[in-house]
């Protein structure tokens, strides 16, 4: 009996997607501190995904580490 391995669609995330996410958070009136925490969590998730081999595209990684 084999296990099904599900890989996240993390490679589909790019700076534009994060910008839209951030704009939606602003639109629903989250505080700047909450928005920053959510974006920090996303950066940490991307770092984890890289460490697990889900992301191999250095461009994706650099976009999130710089912004």
PDB file of N, CA, C, O and CB in Angstrom:
ATOM      1  N   UNK A   1       0.849  -1.177   0.000  1.00  0.00           N
ATOM      2  CA  UNK A   1       0.000   0.000   0.000  1.00  0.00           C
ATOM      3  C   UNK A   1       0.893   1.237   0.000  1.00  0.00           C
ATOM      4  O   UNK A   1       1.599   1.487   0.977  1.00  0.00           O
ATOM      5  CB  UNK A   1      -0.965   0.000   1.225  1.00  0.00           C
ATOM      6  N   UNK A   2       0.870   2.013  -1.080  1.00  0.00           N
ATOM      7  CA  UNK A   2       1.715   3.203  -1.192  1.00  0.00           C
ATOM      8  C   UNK A   2       1.047   4.439  -0.609  1.00  0.00           C
ATOM      9  O   UNK A   2      -0.177   4.533  -0.525  1.00  0.00           O
ATOM     10  CB  UNK A   2       2.071   3.454  -2.642  1.00  0.00           C
ATOM     11  N   UNK A   3       1.869   5.354  -0.223  1.00  0.00           N
ATOM     12  CA  UNK A   3       1.376   6.623   0.293  1.00  0.00           C
ATOM     13  C   UNK A   3       1.304   7.630  -0.846  1.00  0.00           C
ATOM     14  O   UNK A   3       2.164   7.655  -1.727  1.00  0.00           O
ATOM     15  CB  UNK A   3       2.281   7.149   1.437  1.00  0.00           C
ATOM     16  N   UNK A   4       0.284   8.444  -0.817  1.00  0.00           N
ATOM     17  CA  UNK A   4       0.160   9.513  -1.793  1.00  0.00           C
ATOM     18  C   UNK A   4       0.942  10.713  -1.281  1.00  0.00           C
ATOM     19  O   UNK A   4       0.746  11.160  -0.151  1.00  0.00           O
ATOM     20  CB  UNK A   4      -1.334   9.880  -2.052  1.00  0.00           C
ATOM     21  N   UNK A   5       1.817  11.222  -2.114  1.00  0.00           N
ATOM     22  CA  UNK A   5       2.589  12.399  -1.745  1.00  0.00           C
ATOM     23  C   UNK A   5       1.975  13.605  -2.440  1.00  0.00           C
ATOM     24  O   UNK A   5       1.849  13.638  -3.664  1.00  0.00           O
ATOM     25  CB  UNK A   5       4.095  12.233  -2.124  1.00  0.00           C
ATOM     26  N   UNK A   6       1.603  14.579  -1.654  1.00  0.00           N
ATOM     27  CA  UNK A   6       1.013  15.798  -2.205  1.00  0.00           C
ATOM     28  C   UNK A   6       2.033  16.913  -2.056  1.00  0.00           C
ATOM     29  O   UNK A   6       2.472  17.228  -0.950  1.00  0.00           O
ATOM     30  CB  UNK A   6      -0.339  16.164  -1.490  1.00  0.00           C
ATOM     31  N   UNK A   7       2.401  17.500  -3.173  1.00  0.00           N
ATOM     32  CA  UNK A   7       3.325  18.625  -3.110  1.00  0.00           C
ATOM     33  C   UNK A   7       2.527  19.913  -3.255  1.00  0.00           C
ATOM     34  O   UNK A   7       1.620  19.995  -4.084  1.00  0.00           O
ATOM     35  CB  UNK A   7       4.423  18.518  -4.212  1.00  0.00           C
ATOM     36  N   UNK A   8       2.856  20.904  -2.464  1.00  0.00           N
ATOM     37  CA  UNK A   8       2.126  22.163  -2.540  1.00  0.00           C
ATOM     38  C   UNK A   8       2.407  22.897  -3.845  1.00  0.00           C
ATOM     39  O   UNK A   8       3.440  22.692  -4.483  1.00  0.00           O
ATOM     40  CB  UNK A   8       2.484  23.050  -1.358  1.00  0.00           C
ATOM     41  N   UNK A   9       1.485  23.738  -4.217  1.00  0.00           N
ATOM     42  CA  UNK A   9       1.657  24.555  -5.419  1.00  0.00           C
ATOM     43  C   UNK A   9       2.453  25.812  -5.083  1.00  0.00           C
ATOM     44  O   UNK A   9       2.167  26.891  -5.601  1.00  0.00           O
ATOM     45  CB  UNK A   9       0.284  24.930  -6.031  1.00  0.00           C
ATOM     46  N   UNK A  10       3.427  25.673  -4.235  1.00  0.00           N
ATOM     47  CA  UNK A  10       4.219  26.797  -3.761  1.00  0.00           C
ATOM     48  C   UNK A  10       4.930  27.512  -4.901  1.00  0.00           C
ATOM     49  O   UNK A  10       5.140  28.723  -4.837  1.00  0.00           O
ATOM     50  CB  UNK A  10       5.228  26.327  -2.741  1.00  0.00           C
ATOM     51  N   UNK A  11       5.296  26.783  -5.930  1.00  0.00           N
ATOM     52  CA  UNK A  11       6.015  27.395  -7.049  1.00  0.00           C
ATOM     53  C   UNK A  11       5.151  28.384  -7.814  1.00  0.00           C
ATOM     54  O   UNK A  11       5.671  29.192  -8.583  1.00  0.00           O
ATOM     55  CB  UNK A  11       6.518  26.323  -7.994  1.00  0.00           C
ATOM     56  N   UNK A  12       3.845  28.332  -7.614  1.00  0.00           N
ATOM     57  CA  UNK A  12       2.944  29.273  -8.289  1.00  0.00           C
ATOM     58  C   UNK A  12       2.914  30.633  -7.598  1.00  0.00           C
ATOM     59  O   UNK A  12       2.402  31.605  -8.154  1.00  0.00           O
ATOM     60  CB  UNK A  12       1.535  28.698  -8.347  1.00  0.00           C
ATOM     61  N   UNK A  13       3.459  30.699  -6.398  1.00  0.00           N
ATOM     62  CA  UNK A  13       3.468  31.954  -5.666  1.00  0.00           C
ATOM     63  C   UNK A  13       4.601  32.823  -6.192  1.00  0.00           C
ATOM     64  O   UNK A  13       5.729  32.359  -6.360  1.00  0.00           O
ATOM     65  CB  UNK A  13       3.616  31.711  -4.142  1.00  0.00           C
ATOM     66  N   UNK A  14       4.291  34.080  -6.447  1.00  0.00           N
ATOM     67  CA  UNK A  14       5.316  35.026  -6.875  1.00  0.00           C
ATOM     68  C   UNK A  14       5.019  36.381  -6.232  1.00  0.00           C
ATOM     69  O   UNK A  14       4.052  36.516  -5.483  1.00  0.00           O
ATOM     70  CB  UNK A  14       5.366  35.142  -8.439  1.00  0.00           C
ATOM     71  N   UNK A  15       5.831  37.360  -6.518  1.00  0.00           N
ATOM     72  CA  UNK A  15       5.681  38.666  -5.889  1.00  0.00           C
ATOM     73  C   UNK A  15       4.306  39.268  -6.163  1.00  0.00           C
ATOM     74  O   UNK A  15       3.710  39.872  -5.271  1.00  0.00           O
ATOM     75  CB  UNK A  15       6.768  39.611  -6.379  1.00  0.00           C
ATOM     76  N   UNK A  16       3.797  39.111  -7.385  1.00  0.00           N
ATOM     77  CA  UNK A  16       2.479  39.666  -7.731  1.00  0.00           C
ATOM     78  C   UNK A  16       1.370  39.046  -6.882  1.00  0.00           C
ATOM     79  O   UNK A  16       0.463  39.749  -6.437  1.00  0.00           O
ATOM     80  CB  UNK A  16       2.179  39.439  -9.222  1.00  0.00           C
ATOM     81  N   UNK A  17       1.439  37.755  -6.659  1.00  0.00           N
ATOM     82  CA  UNK A  17       0.439  37.066  -5.841  1.00  0.00           C
ATOM     83  C   UNK A  17       0.487  37.595  -4.405  1.00  0.00           C
ATOM     84  O   UNK A  17      -0.551  37.813  -3.781  1.00  0.00           O
ATOM     85  CB  UNK A  17       0.675  35.529  -5.863  1.00  0.00           C
ATOM     86  N   UNK A  18       1.686  37.797  -3.896  1.00  0.00           N
ATOM     87  CA  UNK A  18       1.831  38.311  -2.536  1.00  0.00           C
ATOM     88  C   UNK A  18       1.313  39.741  -2.454  1.00  0.00           C
ATOM     89  O   UNK A  18       0.697  40.116  -1.456  1.00  0.00           O
ATOM     90  CB  UNK A  18       3.303  38.248  -2.084  1.00  0.00           C
ATOM     91  N   UNK A  19       1.552  40.540  -3.483  1.00  0.00           N
ATOM     92  CA  UNK A  19       1.034  41.916  -3.490  1.00  0.00           C
ATOM     93  C   UNK A  19      -0.486  41.930  -3.413  1.00  0.00           C
ATOM     94  O   UNK A  19      -1.064  42.716  -2.662  1.00  0.00           O
ATOM     95  CB  UNK A  19       1.500  42.660  -4.748  1.00  0.00           C
ATOM     96  N   UNK A  20      -1.131  41.070  -4.183  1.00  0.00           N
ATOM     97  CA  UNK A  20      -2.592  40.981  -4.153  1.00  0.00           C
ATOM     98  C   UNK A  20      -3.058  40.558  -2.762  1.00  0.00           C
ATOM     99  O   UNK A  20      -4.023  41.111  -2.235  1.00  0.00           O
ATOM    100  CB  UNK A  20      -3.106  39.983  -5.226  1.00  0.00           C
ATOM    101  N   UNK A  21      -2.385  39.592  -2.175  1.00  0.00           N
ATOM    102  CA  UNK A  21      -2.709  39.132  -0.828  1.00  0.00           C
ATOM    103  C   UNK A  21      -2.595  40.291   0.165  1.00  0.00           C
ATOM    104  O   UNK A  21      -3.481  40.505   0.993  1.00  0.00           O
ATOM    105  CB  UNK A  21      -1.777  37.967  -0.411  1.00  0.00           C
ATOM    106  N   UNK A  22      -1.496  41.031   0.069  1.00  0.00           N
ATOM    107  CA  UNK A  22      -1.286  42.161   0.969  1.00  0.00           C
ATOM    108  C   UNK A  22      -2.371  43.225   0.774  1.00  0.00           C
ATOM    109  O   UNK A  22      -2.879  43.773   1.752  1.00  0.00           O
ATOM    110  CB  UNK A  22       0.107  42.773   0.740  1.00  0.00           C
ATOM    111  N   UNK A  23      -2.723  43.517  -0.462  1.00  0.00           N
ATOM    112  CA  UNK A  23      -3.775  44.506  -0.742  1.00  0.00           C
ATOM    113  C   UNK A  23      -5.118  44.063  -0.176  1.00  0.00           C
ATOM    114  O   UNK A  23      -5.888  44.889   0.314  1.00  0.00           O
ATOM    115  CB  UNK A  23      -3.901  44.741  -2.253  1.00  0.00           C
ATOM    116  N   UNK A  24      -5.402  42.771  -0.239  1.00  0.00           N
ATOM    117  CA  UNK A  24      -6.658  42.265   0.340  1.00  0.00           C
ATOM    118  C   UNK A  24      -6.660  42.403   1.856  1.00  0.00           C
ATOM    119  O   UNK A  24      -7.680  42.746   2.452  1.00  0.00           O
ATOM    120  CB  UNK A  24      -6.877  40.794  -0.049  1.00  0.00           C
ATOM    121  N   UNK A  25      -5.514  42.134   2.478  1.00  0.00           N
ATOM    122  CA  UNK A  25      -5.420  42.298   3.925  1.00  0.00           C
ATOM    123  C   UNK A  25      -5.647  43.761   4.315  1.00  0.00           C
ATOM    124  O   UNK A  25      -6.323  44.049   5.303  1.00  0.00           O
ATOM    125  CB  UNK A  25      -4.047  41.812   4.435  1.00  0.00           C
ATOM    126  N   UNK A  26      -5.084  44.669   3.542  1.00  0.00           N
ATOM    127  CA  UNK A  26      -5.281  46.099   3.794  1.00  0.00           C
ATOM    128  C   UNK A  26      -6.747  46.473   3.601  1.00  0.00           C
ATOM    129  O   UNK A  26      -7.315  47.228   4.389  1.00  0.00           O
ATOM    130  CB  UNK A  26      -4.386  46.947   2.863  1.00  0.00           C
ATOM    131  N   UNK A  27      -7.354  45.932   2.539  1.00  0.00           N
ATOM    132  CA  UNK A  27      -8.753  46.263   2.223  1.00  0.00           C
ATOM    133  C   UNK A  27      -9.721  45.852   3.323  1.00  0.00           C
ATOM    134  O   UNK A  27     -10.727  46.523   3.554  1.00  0.00           O
ATOM    135  CB  UNK A  27      -9.161  45.598   0.926  1.00  0.00           C
ATOM    136  N   UNK A  28      -9.419  44.751   4.002  1.00  0.00           N
ATOM    137  CA  UNK A  28     -10.310  44.312   5.084  1.00  0.00           C
ATOM    138  C   UNK A  28      -9.890  44.896   6.430  1.00  0.00           C
ATOM    139  O   UNK A  28     -10.389  44.506   7.486  1.00  0.00           O
ATOM    140  CB  UNK A  28     -10.332  42.783   5.168  1.00  0.00           C
ATOM    141  N   UNK A  29      -8.956  45.844   6.356  1.00  0.00           N
ATOM    142  CA  UNK A  29      -8.565  46.660   7.511  1.00  0.00           C
ATOM    143  C   UNK A  29      -7.820  45.921   8.622  1.00  0.00           C
ATOM    144  O   UNK A  29      -8.012  46.201   9.805  1.00  0.00           O
ATOM    145  CB  UNK A  29      -9.771  47.275   8.089  1.00  0.00           C
ATOM    146  N   UNK A  30      -6.960  44.965   8.221  1.00  0.00           N
ATOM    147  CA  UNK A  30      -6.060  44.383   9.198  1.00  0.00           C
ATOM    148  C   UNK A  30      -5.058  45.460   9.595  1.00  0.00           C
ATOM    149  O   UNK A  30      -4.733  46.330   8.787  1.00  0.00           O
ATOM    150  CB  UNK A  30      -5.342  43.108   8.632  1.00  0.00           C
ATOM    151  N   UNK A  31      -4.574  45.412  10.811  1.00  0.00           N
ATOM    152  CA  UNK A  31      -3.578  46.388  11.250  1.00  0.00           C
ATOM    153  C   UNK A  31      -2.250  46.110  10.540  1.00  0.00           C
ATOM    154  O   UNK A  31      -1.991  44.981  10.122  1.00  0.00           O
ATOM    155  CB  UNK A  31      -3.397  46.341  12.801  1.00  0.00           C
ATOM    156  N   UNK A  32      -1.408  47.148  10.405  1.00  0.00           N
ATOM    157  CA  UNK A  32      -0.096  46.928   9.784  1.00  0.00           C
ATOM    158  C   UNK A  32       0.700  45.832  10.502  1.00  0.00           C
ATOM    159  O   UNK A  32       1.408  45.057   9.859  1.00  0.00           O
ATOM    160  CB  UNK A  32       0.707  48.233   9.778  1.00  0.00           C
ATOM    161  N   UNK A  33       0.588  45.769  11.805  1.00  0.00           N
ATOM    162  CA  UNK A  33       1.311  44.745  12.559  1.00  0.00           C
ATOM    163  C   UNK A  33       0.833  43.340  12.183  1.00  0.00           C
ATOM    164  O   UNK A  33       1.646  42.429  12.019  1.00  0.00           O
ATOM    165  CB  UNK A  33       1.138  44.975  14.068  1.00  0.00           C
ATOM    166  N   UNK A  34      -0.467  43.167  12.049  1.00  0.00           N
ATOM    167  CA  UNK A  34      -1.026  41.868  11.658  1.00  0.00           C
ATOM    168  C   UNK A  34      -0.600  41.499  10.243  1.00  0.00           C
ATOM    169  O   UNK A  34      -0.250  40.350   9.973  1.00  0.00           O
ATOM    170  CB  UNK A  34      -2.560  41.886  11.759  1.00  0.00           C
ATOM    171  N   UNK A  35      -0.631  42.466   9.351  1.00  0.00           N
ATOM    172  CA  UNK A  35      -0.209  42.214   7.968  1.00  0.00           C
ATOM    173  C   UNK A  35       1.250  41.790   7.941  1.00  0.00           C
ATOM    174  O   UNK A  35       1.614  40.842   7.245  1.00  0.00           O
ATOM    175  CB  UNK A  35      -0.422  43.470   7.088  1.00  0.00           C
ATOM    176  N   UNK A  36       2.079  42.487   8.692  1.00  0.00           N
ATOM    177  CA  UNK A  36       3.499  42.133   8.729  1.00  0.00           C
ATOM    178  C   UNK A  36       3.716  40.732   9.295  1.00  0.00           C
ATOM    179  O   UNK A  36       4.582  39.996   8.822  1.00  0.00           O
ATOM    180  CB  UNK A  36       4.273  43.154   9.558  1.00  0.00           C
ATOM    181  N   UNK A  37       2.932  40.367  10.306  1.00  0.00           N
ATOM    182  CA  UNK A  37       3.051  39.011  10.861  1.00  0.00           C
ATOM    183  C   UNK A  37       2.657  37.963   9.829  1.00  0.00           C
ATOM    184  O   UNK A  37       3.322  36.935   9.697  1.00  0.00           O
ATOM    185  CB  UNK A  37       2.177  38.863  12.118  1.00  0.00           C
ATOM    186  N   UNK A  38       1.582  38.222   9.103  1.00  0.00           N
ATOM    187  CA  UNK A  38       1.131  37.269   8.082  1.00  0.00           C
ATOM    188  C   UNK A  38       2.173  37.127   6.968  1.00  0.00           C
ATOM    189  O   UNK A  38       2.438  36.020   6.500  1.00  0.00           O
ATOM    190  CB  UNK A  38      -0.222  37.717   7.489  1.00  0.00           C
ATOM    191  N   UNK A  39       2.759  38.246   6.550  1.00  0.00           N
ATOM    192  CA  UNK A  39       3.780  38.192   5.509  1.00  0.00           C
ATOM    193  C   UNK A  39       5.048  37.513   6.019  1.00  0.00           C
ATOM    194  O   UNK A  39       5.719  36.804   5.269  1.00  0.00           O
ATOM    195  CB  UNK A  39       4.102  39.600   5.006  1.00  0.00           C
ATOM    196  N   UNK A  40       5.372  37.724   7.272  1.00  0.00           N
ATOM    197  CA  UNK A  40       6.518  37.045   7.871  1.00  0.00           C
ATOM    198  C   UNK A  40       6.294  35.533   7.895  1.00  0.00           C
ATOM    199  O   UNK A  40       7.205  34.756   7.610  1.00  0.00           O
ATOM    200  CB  UNK A  40       6.771  37.571   9.297  1.00  0.00           C
ATOM    201  N   UNK A  41       5.087  35.133   8.234  1.00  0.00           N
ATOM    202  CA  UNK A  41       4.757  33.700   8.229  1.00  0.00           C
ATOM    203  C   UNK A  41       4.901  33.123   6.832  1.00  0.00           C
ATOM    204  O   UNK A  41       5.392  32.008   6.658  1.00  0.00           O
ATOM    205  CB  UNK A  41       3.327  33.468   8.749  1.00  0.00           C
ATOM    206  N   UNK A  42       4.473  33.882   5.848  1.00  0.00           N
ATOM    207  CA  UNK A  42       4.599  33.419   4.464  1.00  0.00           C
ATOM    208  C   UNK A  42       6.070  33.285   4.072  1.00  0.00           C
ATOM    209  O   UNK A  42       6.445  32.313   3.416  1.00  0.00           O
ATOM    210  CB  UNK A  42       3.877  34.385   3.502  1.00  0.00           C
ATOM    211  N   UNK A  43       6.902  34.242   4.462  1.00  0.00           N
ATOM    212  CA  UNK A  43       8.339  34.146   4.176  1.00  0.00           C
ATOM    213  C   UNK A  43       8.941  32.911   4.847  1.00  0.00           C
ATOM    214  O   UNK A  43       9.762  32.213   4.253  1.00  0.00           O
ATOM    215  CB  UNK A  43       9.073  35.421   4.651  1.00  0.00           C
ATOM    216  N   UNK A  44       8.531  32.649   6.075  1.00  0.00           N
ATOM    217  CA  UNK A  44       9.034  31.466   6.780  1.00  0.00           C
ATOM    218  C   UNK A  44       8.578  30.176   6.092  1.00  0.00           C
ATOM    219  O   UNK A  44       9.329  29.204   6.016  1.00  0.00           O
ATOM    220  CB  UNK A  44       8.564  31.477   8.245  1.00  0.00           C
ATOM    221  N   UNK A  45       7.354  30.181   5.600  1.00  0.00           N
ATOM    222  CA  UNK A  45       6.843  29.013   4.878  1.00  0.00           C
ATOM    223  C   UNK A  45       7.652  28.778   3.604  1.00  0.00           C
ATOM    224  O   UNK A  45       7.976  27.639   3.267  1.00  0.00           O
ATOM    225  CB  UNK A  45       5.347  29.197   4.536  1.00  0.00           C
ATOM    226  N   UNK A  46       7.973  29.851   2.906  1.00  0.00           N
ATOM    227  CA  UNK A  46       8.756  29.726   1.681  1.00  0.00           C
ATOM    228  C   UNK A  46      10.161  29.199   2.002  1.00  0.00           C
ATOM    229  O   UNK A  46      10.699  28.363   1.276  1.00  0.00           O
ATOM    230  CB  UNK A  46       8.841  31.091   0.949  1.00  0.00           C
ATOM    231  N   UNK A  47      10.740  29.693   3.088  1.00  0.00           N
ATOM    232  CA  UNK A  47      12.055  29.190   3.494  1.00  0.00           C
ATOM    233  C   UNK A  47      11.979  27.697   3.830  1.00  0.00           C
ATOM    234  O   UNK A  47      12.873  26.930   3.475  1.00  0.00           O
ATOM    235  CB  UNK A  47      12.587  29.986   4.710  1.00  0.00           C
ATOM    236  N   UNK A  48      10.914  27.297   4.511  1.00  0.00           N
ATOM    237  CA  UNK A  48      10.725  25.878   4.824  1.00  0.00           C
ATOM    238  C   UNK A  48      10.558  25.065   3.533  1.00  0.00           C
ATOM    239  O   UNK A  48      11.163  24.004   3.377  1.00  0.00           O
ATOM    240  CB  UNK A  48       9.491  25.684   5.748  1.00  0.00           C
ATOM    241  N   UNK A  49       9.737  25.572   2.616  1.00  0.00           N
ATOM    242  CA  UNK A  49       9.502  24.853   1.356  1.00  0.00           C
ATOM    243  C   UNK A  49      10.799  24.670   0.582  1.00  0.00           C
ATOM    244  O   UNK A  49      11.013  23.629  -0.038  1.00  0.00           O
ATOM    245  CB  UNK A  49       8.478  25.602   0.491  1.00  0.00           C
ATOM    246  N   UNK A  50      11.665  25.680   0.616  1.00  0.00           N
ATOM    247  CA  UNK A  50      12.964  25.555  -0.040  1.00  0.00           C
ATOM    248  C   UNK A  50      13.785  24.465   0.641  1.00  0.00           C
ATOM    249  O   UNK A  50      14.412  23.642  -0.027  1.00  0.00           O
ATOM    250  CB  UNK A  50      13.725  26.903  -0.016  1.00  0.00           C
ATOM    251  N   UNK A  51      13.780  24.461   1.974  1.00  0.00           N
ATOM    252  CA  UNK A  51      14.581  23.470   2.695  1.00  0.00           C
ATOM    253  C   UNK A  51      14.081  22.046   2.456  1.00  0.00           C
ATOM    254  O   UNK A  51      14.844  21.087   2.579  1.00  0.00           O
ATOM    255  CB  UNK A  51      14.569  23.775   4.187  1.00  0.00           C
ATOM    256  N   UNK A  52      12.809  21.913   2.116  1.00  0.00           N
ATOM    257  CA  UNK A  52      12.233  20.596   1.839  1.00  0.00           C
ATOM    258  C   UNK A  52      12.327  20.202   0.371  1.00  0.00           C
ATOM    259  O   UNK A  52      11.945  19.095  -0.008  1.00  0.00           O
ATOM    260  CB  UNK A  52      10.792  20.567   2.272  1.00  0.00           C
ATOM    261  N   UNK A  53      12.843  21.125  -0.462  1.00  0.00           N
ATOM    262  CA  UNK A  53      13.000  20.836  -1.885  1.00  0.00           C
ATOM    263  C   UNK A  53      11.764  21.106  -2.725  1.00  0.00           C
ATOM    264  O   UNK A  53      11.714  20.703  -3.887  1.00  0.00           O
ATOM    265  CB  UNK A  53      13.392  19.426  -2.056  1.00  0.00           C
ATOM    266  N   UNK A  54      10.760  21.781  -2.160  1.00  0.00           N
ATOM    267  CA  UNK A  54       9.556  22.100  -2.930  1.00  0.00           C
ATOM    268  C   UNK A  54       9.793  23.259  -3.890  1.00  0.00           C
ATOM    269  O   UNK A  54       9.090  23.397  -4.891  1.00  0.00           O
ATOM    270  CB  UNK A  54       8.400  22.434  -1.990  1.00  0.00           C
ATOM    271  N   UNK A  55      10.786  24.092  -3.583  1.00  0.00           N
ATOM    272  CA  UNK A  55      11.119  25.235  -4.434  1.00  0.00           C
ATOM    273  C   UNK A  55      12.563  25.072  -4.881  1.00  0.00           C
ATOM    274  O   UNK A  55      13.470  24.911  -4.065  1.00  0.00           O
ATOM    275  CB  UNK A  55      10.905  26.602  -3.683  1.00  0.00           C
ATOM    276  N   UNK A  56      12.751  25.116  -6.168  1.00  0.00           N
ATOM    277  CA  UNK A  56      14.100  25.057  -6.711  1.00  0.00           C
ATOM    278  C   UNK A  56      14.452  26.330  -7.467  1.00  0.00           C
ATOM    279  O   UNK A  56      15.612  26.554  -7.814  1.00  0.00           O
ATOM    280  CB  UNK A  56      14.248  23.852  -7.624  1.00  0.00           C
ATOM    281  N   UNK A  57      13.450  27.161  -7.719  1.00  0.00           N
ATOM    282  CA  UNK A  57      13.636  28.384  -8.496  1.00  0.00           C
ATOM    283  C   UNK A  57      14.172  29.490  -7.591  1.00  0.00           C
ATOM    284  O   UNK A  57      13.452  29.995  -6.730  1.00  0.00           O
ATOM    285  CB  UNK A  57      12.306  28.822  -9.165  1.00  0.00           C
ATOM    286  N   UNK A  58      15.416  29.859  -7.783  1.00  0.00           N
ATOM    287  CA  UNK A  58      16.053  30.865  -6.936  1.00  0.00           C
ATOM    288  C   UNK A  58      15.345  32.213  -7.044  1.00  0.00           C
ATOM    289  O   UNK A  58      15.351  32.989  -6.088  1.00  0.00           O
ATOM    290  CB  UNK A  58      17.525  31.016  -7.312  1.00  0.00           C
ATOM    291  N   UNK A  59      14.732  32.502  -8.197  1.00  0.00           N
ATOM    292  CA  UNK A  59      14.022  33.772  -8.378  1.00  0.00           C
ATOM    293  C   UNK A  59      12.879  33.899  -7.371  1.00  0.00           C
ATOM    294  O   UNK A  59      12.689  34.959  -6.775  1.00  0.00           O
ATOM    295  CB  UNK A  59      13.478  33.889  -9.818  1.00  0.00           C
ATOM    296  N   UNK A  60      12.130  32.834  -7.183  1.00  0.00           N
ATOM    297  CA  UNK A  60      11.024  32.845  -6.226  1.00  0.00           C
ATOM    298  C   UNK A  60      11.561  33.094  -4.826  1.00  0.00           C
ATOM    299  O   UNK A  60      10.998  33.887  -4.071  1.00  0.00           O
ATOM    300  CB  UNK A  60      10.236  31.515  -6.275  1.00  0.00           C
ATOM    301  N   UNK A  61      12.627  32.431  -4.486  1.00  0.00           N
ATOM    302  CA  UNK A  61      13.206  32.559  -3.143  1.00  0.00           C
ATOM    303  C   UNK A  61      13.689  33.983  -2.914  1.00  0.00           C
ATOM    304  O   UNK A  61      13.405  34.581  -1.876  1.00  0.00           O
ATOM    305  CB  UNK A  61      14.371  31.560  -2.948  1.00  0.00           C
ATOM    306  N   UNK A  62      14.417  34.524  -3.879  1.00  0.00           N
ATOM    307  CA  UNK A  62      14.968  35.866  -3.712  1.00  0.00           C
ATOM    308  C   UNK A  62      13.876  36.930  -3.631  1.00  0.00           C
ATOM    309  O   UNK A  62      14.019  37.893  -2.877  1.00  0.00           O
ATOM    310  CB  UNK A  62      15.913  36.186  -4.856  1.00  0.00           C
ATOM    311  N   UNK A  63      12.798  36.783  -4.383  1.00  0.00           N
ATOM    312  CA  UNK A  63      11.710  37.747  -4.331  1.00  0.00           C
ATOM    313  C   UNK A  63      11.182  37.880  -2.904  1.00  0.00           C
ATOM    314  O   UNK A  63      10.888  38.985  -2.450  1.00  0.00           O
ATOM    315  CB  UNK A  63      10.579  37.334  -5.284  1.00  0.00           C
ATOM    316  N   UNK A  64      11.066  36.779  -2.212  1.00  0.00           N
ATOM    317  CA  UNK A  64      10.491  36.808  -0.864  1.00  0.00           C
ATOM    318  C   UNK A  64      11.487  37.211   0.186  1.00  0.00           C
ATOM    319  O   UNK A  64      11.100  37.765   1.215  1.00  0.00           O
ATOM    320  CB  UNK A  64       9.925  35.472  -0.514  1.00  0.00           C
ATOM    321  N   UNK A  65      12.739  36.958  -0.033  1.00  0.00           N
ATOM    322  CA  UNK A  65      13.718  37.333   0.974  1.00  0.00           C
ATOM    323  C   UNK A  65      14.024  38.824   0.890  1.00  0.00           C
ATOM    324  O   UNK A  65      14.395  39.436   1.891  1.00  0.00           O
ATOM    325  CB  UNK A  65      15.002  36.514   0.807  1.00  0.00           C
ATOM    326  N   UNK A  66      13.871  39.410  -0.291  1.00  0.00           N
ATOM    327  CA  UNK A  66      14.160  40.833  -0.480  1.00  0.00           C
ATOM    328  C   UNK A  66      12.971  41.692  -0.078  1.00  0.00           C
ATOM    329  O   UNK A  66      13.148  42.739   0.544  1.00  0.00           O
ATOM    330  CB  UNK A  66      14.540  41.114  -1.936  1.00  0.00           C
ATOM    331  N   UNK A  67      11.771  41.268  -0.422  1.00  0.00           N
ATOM    332  CA  UNK A  67      10.580  42.105  -0.171  1.00  0.00           C
ATOM    333  C   UNK A  67      10.035  41.803   1.143  1.00  0.00           C
ATOM    334  O   UNK A  67       9.035  42.396   1.547  1.00  0.00           O
ATOM    335  CB  UNK A  67       9.514  41.911  -1.213  1.00  0.00           C
TER     336      UNK A  67
END
